[in-house]
PDB file of C-alpha atoms in Angstrom:
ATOM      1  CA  UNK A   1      17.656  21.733  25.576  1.00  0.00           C
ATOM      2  CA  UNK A   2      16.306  19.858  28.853  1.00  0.00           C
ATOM      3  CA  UNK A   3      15.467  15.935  28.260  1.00  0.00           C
ATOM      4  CA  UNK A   4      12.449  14.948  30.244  1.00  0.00           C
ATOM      5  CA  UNK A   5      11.717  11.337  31.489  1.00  0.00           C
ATOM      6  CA  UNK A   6       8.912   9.943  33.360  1.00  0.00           C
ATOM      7  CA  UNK A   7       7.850   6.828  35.348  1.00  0.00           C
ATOM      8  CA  UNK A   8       5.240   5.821  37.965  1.00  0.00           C
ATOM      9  CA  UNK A   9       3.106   4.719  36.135  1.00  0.00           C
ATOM     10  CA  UNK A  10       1.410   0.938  36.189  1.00  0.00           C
ATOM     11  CA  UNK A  11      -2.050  -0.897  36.498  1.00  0.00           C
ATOM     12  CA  UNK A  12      -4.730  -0.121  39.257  1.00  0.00           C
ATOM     13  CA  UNK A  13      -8.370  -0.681  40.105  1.00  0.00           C
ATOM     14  CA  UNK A  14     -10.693   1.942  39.646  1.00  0.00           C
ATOM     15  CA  UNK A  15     -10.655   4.669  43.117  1.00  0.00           C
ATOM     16  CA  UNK A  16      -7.011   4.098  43.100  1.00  0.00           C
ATOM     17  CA  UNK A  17      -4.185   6.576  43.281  1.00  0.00           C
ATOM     18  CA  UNK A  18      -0.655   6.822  41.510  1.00  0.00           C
ATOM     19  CA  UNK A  19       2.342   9.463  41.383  1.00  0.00           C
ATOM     20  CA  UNK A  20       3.719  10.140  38.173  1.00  0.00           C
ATOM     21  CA  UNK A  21       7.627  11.706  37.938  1.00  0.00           C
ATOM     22  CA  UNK A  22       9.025  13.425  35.268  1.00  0.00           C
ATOM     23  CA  UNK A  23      12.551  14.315  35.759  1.00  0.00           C
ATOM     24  CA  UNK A  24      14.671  16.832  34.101  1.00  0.00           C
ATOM     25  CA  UNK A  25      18.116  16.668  32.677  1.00  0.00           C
ATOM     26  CA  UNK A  26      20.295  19.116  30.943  1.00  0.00           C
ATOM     27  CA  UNK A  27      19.093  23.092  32.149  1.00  0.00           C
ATOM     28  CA  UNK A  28      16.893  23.219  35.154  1.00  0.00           C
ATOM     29  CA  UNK A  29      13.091  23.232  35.218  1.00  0.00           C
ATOM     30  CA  UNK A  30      12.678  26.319  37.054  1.00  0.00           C
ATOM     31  CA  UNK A  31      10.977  29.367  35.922  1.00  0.00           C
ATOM     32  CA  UNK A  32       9.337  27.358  32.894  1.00  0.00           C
ATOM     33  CA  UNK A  33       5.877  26.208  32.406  1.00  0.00           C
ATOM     34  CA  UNK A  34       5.347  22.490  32.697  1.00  0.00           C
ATOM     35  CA  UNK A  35       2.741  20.517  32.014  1.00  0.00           C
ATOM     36  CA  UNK A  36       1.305  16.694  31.873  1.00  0.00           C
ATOM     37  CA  UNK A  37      -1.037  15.713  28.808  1.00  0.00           C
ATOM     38  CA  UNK A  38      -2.411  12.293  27.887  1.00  0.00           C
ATOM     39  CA  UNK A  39      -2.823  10.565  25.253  1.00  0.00           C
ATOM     40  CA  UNK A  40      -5.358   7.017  24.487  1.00  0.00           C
ATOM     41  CA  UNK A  41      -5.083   4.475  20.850  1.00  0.00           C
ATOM     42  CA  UNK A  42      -7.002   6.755  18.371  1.00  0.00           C
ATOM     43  CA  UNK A  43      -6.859  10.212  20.259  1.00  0.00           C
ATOM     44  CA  UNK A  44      -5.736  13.377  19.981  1.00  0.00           C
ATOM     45  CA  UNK A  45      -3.306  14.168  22.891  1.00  0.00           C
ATOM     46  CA  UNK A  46      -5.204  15.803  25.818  1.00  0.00           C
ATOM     47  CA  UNK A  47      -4.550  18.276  28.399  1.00  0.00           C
ATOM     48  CA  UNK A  48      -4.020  16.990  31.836  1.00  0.00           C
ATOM     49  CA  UNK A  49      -2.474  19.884  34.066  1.00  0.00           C
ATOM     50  CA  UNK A  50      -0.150  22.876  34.213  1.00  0.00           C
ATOM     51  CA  UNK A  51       2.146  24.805  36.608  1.00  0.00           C
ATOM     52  CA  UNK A  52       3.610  28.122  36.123  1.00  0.00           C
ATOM     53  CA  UNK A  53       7.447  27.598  37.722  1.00  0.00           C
ATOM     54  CA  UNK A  54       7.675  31.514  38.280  1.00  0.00           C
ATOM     55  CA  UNK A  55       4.584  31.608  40.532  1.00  0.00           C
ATOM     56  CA  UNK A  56       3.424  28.276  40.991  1.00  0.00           C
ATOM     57  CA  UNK A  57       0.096  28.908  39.442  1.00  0.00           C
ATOM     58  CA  UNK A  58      -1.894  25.329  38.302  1.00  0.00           C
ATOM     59  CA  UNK A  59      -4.552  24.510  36.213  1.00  0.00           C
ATOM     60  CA  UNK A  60      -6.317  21.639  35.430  1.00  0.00           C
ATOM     61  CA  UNK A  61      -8.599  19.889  33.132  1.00  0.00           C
ATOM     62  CA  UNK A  62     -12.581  19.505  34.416  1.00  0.00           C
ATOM     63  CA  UNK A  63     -11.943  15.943  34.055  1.00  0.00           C
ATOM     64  CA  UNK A  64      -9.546  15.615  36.589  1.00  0.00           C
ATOM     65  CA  UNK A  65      -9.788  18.881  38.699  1.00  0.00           C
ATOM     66  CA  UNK A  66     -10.094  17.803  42.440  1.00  0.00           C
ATOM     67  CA  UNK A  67      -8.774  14.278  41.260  1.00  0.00           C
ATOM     68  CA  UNK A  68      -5.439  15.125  40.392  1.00  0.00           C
ATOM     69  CA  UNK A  69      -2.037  17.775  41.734  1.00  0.00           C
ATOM     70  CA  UNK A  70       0.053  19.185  40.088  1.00  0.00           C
ATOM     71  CA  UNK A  71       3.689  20.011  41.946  1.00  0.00           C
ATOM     72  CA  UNK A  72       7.185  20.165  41.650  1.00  0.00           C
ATOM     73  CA  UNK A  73      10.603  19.371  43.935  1.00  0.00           C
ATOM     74  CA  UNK A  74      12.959  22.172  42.806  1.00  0.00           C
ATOM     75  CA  UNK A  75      16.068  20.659  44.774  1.00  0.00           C
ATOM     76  CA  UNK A  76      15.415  17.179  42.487  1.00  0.00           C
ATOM     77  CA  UNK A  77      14.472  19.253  39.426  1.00  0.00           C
ATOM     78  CA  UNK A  78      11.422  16.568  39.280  1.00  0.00           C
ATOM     79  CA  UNK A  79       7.815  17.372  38.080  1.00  0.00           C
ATOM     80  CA  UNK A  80       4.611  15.471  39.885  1.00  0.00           C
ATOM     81  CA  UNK A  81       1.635  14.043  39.608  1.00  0.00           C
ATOM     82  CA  UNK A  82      -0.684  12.926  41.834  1.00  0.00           C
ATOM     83  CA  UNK A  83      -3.865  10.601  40.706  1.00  0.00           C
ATOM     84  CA  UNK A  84      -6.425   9.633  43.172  1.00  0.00           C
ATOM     85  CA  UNK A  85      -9.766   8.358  42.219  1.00  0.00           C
ATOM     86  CA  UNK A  86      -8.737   6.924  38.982  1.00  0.00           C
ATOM     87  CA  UNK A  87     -11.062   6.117  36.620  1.00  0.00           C
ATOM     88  CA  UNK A  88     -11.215   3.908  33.370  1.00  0.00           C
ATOM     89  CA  UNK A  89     -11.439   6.799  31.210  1.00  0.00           C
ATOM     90  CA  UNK A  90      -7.994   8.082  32.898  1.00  0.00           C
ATOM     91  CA  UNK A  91      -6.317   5.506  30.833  1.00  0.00           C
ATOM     92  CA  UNK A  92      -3.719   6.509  28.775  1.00  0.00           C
ATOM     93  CA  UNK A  93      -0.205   7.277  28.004  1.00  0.00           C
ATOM     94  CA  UNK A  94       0.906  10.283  30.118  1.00  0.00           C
ATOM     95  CA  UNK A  95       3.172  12.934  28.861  1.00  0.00           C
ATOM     96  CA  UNK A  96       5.374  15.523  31.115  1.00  0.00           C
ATOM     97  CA  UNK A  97       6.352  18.664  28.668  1.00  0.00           C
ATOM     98  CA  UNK A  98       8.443  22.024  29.079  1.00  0.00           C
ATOM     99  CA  UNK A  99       7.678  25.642  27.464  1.00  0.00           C
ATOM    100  CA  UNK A 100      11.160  26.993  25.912  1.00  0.00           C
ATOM    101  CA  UNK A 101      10.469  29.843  26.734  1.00  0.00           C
ATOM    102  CA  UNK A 102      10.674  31.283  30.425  1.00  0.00           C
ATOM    103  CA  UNK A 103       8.135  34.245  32.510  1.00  0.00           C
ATOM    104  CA  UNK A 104       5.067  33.254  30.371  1.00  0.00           C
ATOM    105  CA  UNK A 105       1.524  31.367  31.459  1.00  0.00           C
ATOM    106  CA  UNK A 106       1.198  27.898  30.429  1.00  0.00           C
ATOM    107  CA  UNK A 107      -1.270  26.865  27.955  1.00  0.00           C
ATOM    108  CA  UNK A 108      -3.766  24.052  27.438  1.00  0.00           C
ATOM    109  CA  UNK A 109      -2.264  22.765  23.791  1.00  0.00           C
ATOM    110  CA  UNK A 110       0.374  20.555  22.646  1.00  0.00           C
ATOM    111  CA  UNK A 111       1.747  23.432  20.354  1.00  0.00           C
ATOM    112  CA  UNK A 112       2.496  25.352  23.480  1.00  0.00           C
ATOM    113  CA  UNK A 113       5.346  23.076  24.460  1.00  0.00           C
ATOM    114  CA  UNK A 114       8.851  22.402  23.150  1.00  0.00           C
ATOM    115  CA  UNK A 115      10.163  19.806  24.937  1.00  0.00           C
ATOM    116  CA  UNK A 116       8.280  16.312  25.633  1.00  0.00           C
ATOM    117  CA  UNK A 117       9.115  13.107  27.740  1.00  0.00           C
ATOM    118  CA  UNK A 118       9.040   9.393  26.256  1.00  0.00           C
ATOM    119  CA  UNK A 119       5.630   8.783  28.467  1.00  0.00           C
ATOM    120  CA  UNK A 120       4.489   6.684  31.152  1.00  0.00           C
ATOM    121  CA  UNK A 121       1.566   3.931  30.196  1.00  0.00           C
ATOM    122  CA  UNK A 122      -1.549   4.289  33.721  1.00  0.00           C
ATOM    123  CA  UNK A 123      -4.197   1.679  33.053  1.00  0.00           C
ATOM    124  CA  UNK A 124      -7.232   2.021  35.134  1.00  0.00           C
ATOM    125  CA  UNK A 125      -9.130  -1.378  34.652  1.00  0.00           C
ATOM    126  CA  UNK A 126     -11.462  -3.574  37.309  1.00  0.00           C
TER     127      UNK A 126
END
């Protein structure tokens, strides 16, 4: 199995930007779907963003589309991403995740994931 583990995440005004990691140990990312939810105190874990590791396809939640990129650095074996124009209702825990199972199109739920990271807490406050 991979372990996942993220970081970059912190405090910042609203309009700011951040880059969250999520690095891979243990069988390498590549041809897997990845993906970043989020989860707030008191709700169900939302979808963030995707990428499709065989084709680089992405896809994002309206909330954040145009806001927020999805990417990855093969040669580190690292998953991004990159918040700009954060708002307060960005805040949350954020959570990288790995499909187990290789050639197929991510998907939008939890349940389409095997593997998870610890999170990373991004606060979005005045």
């Amino acid at each position: 199995q991979v372990h996942l583990v993220e970081s970059g995440g912190g405090s910042v005004q609203p309009g700011g930007t951040l880059r969250l990691s999520c690095e891979g140990t243990g069988r390498t990312l590549s041809g897997y779907a990845m993906a970043w939810f989020r989860q707030a105190p008191g709700k169900e874990r939302e979808f963030v963003a995707a990428i499709n590791w065989d084709d680089g396809r992405t896809h994002y939640a309206d909330s954040v589309k145009g806001r927020f990129t999805i990417s990855r650095d093969n040669v580190k074996n690292t998953l991004y991403l990159q918040m700009v124009d954060l708002k307060p209702e960005d805040t949350a825990s954020y959570y990288c995740a790995s499909d187990g199972i290789s050639g197929t199109a991510p998907q939008a739920v939890p349940e389409g994931y095997d593997y998870w990271g610890q999170g990373t807490q991004v606060t979005v406050s005045s």
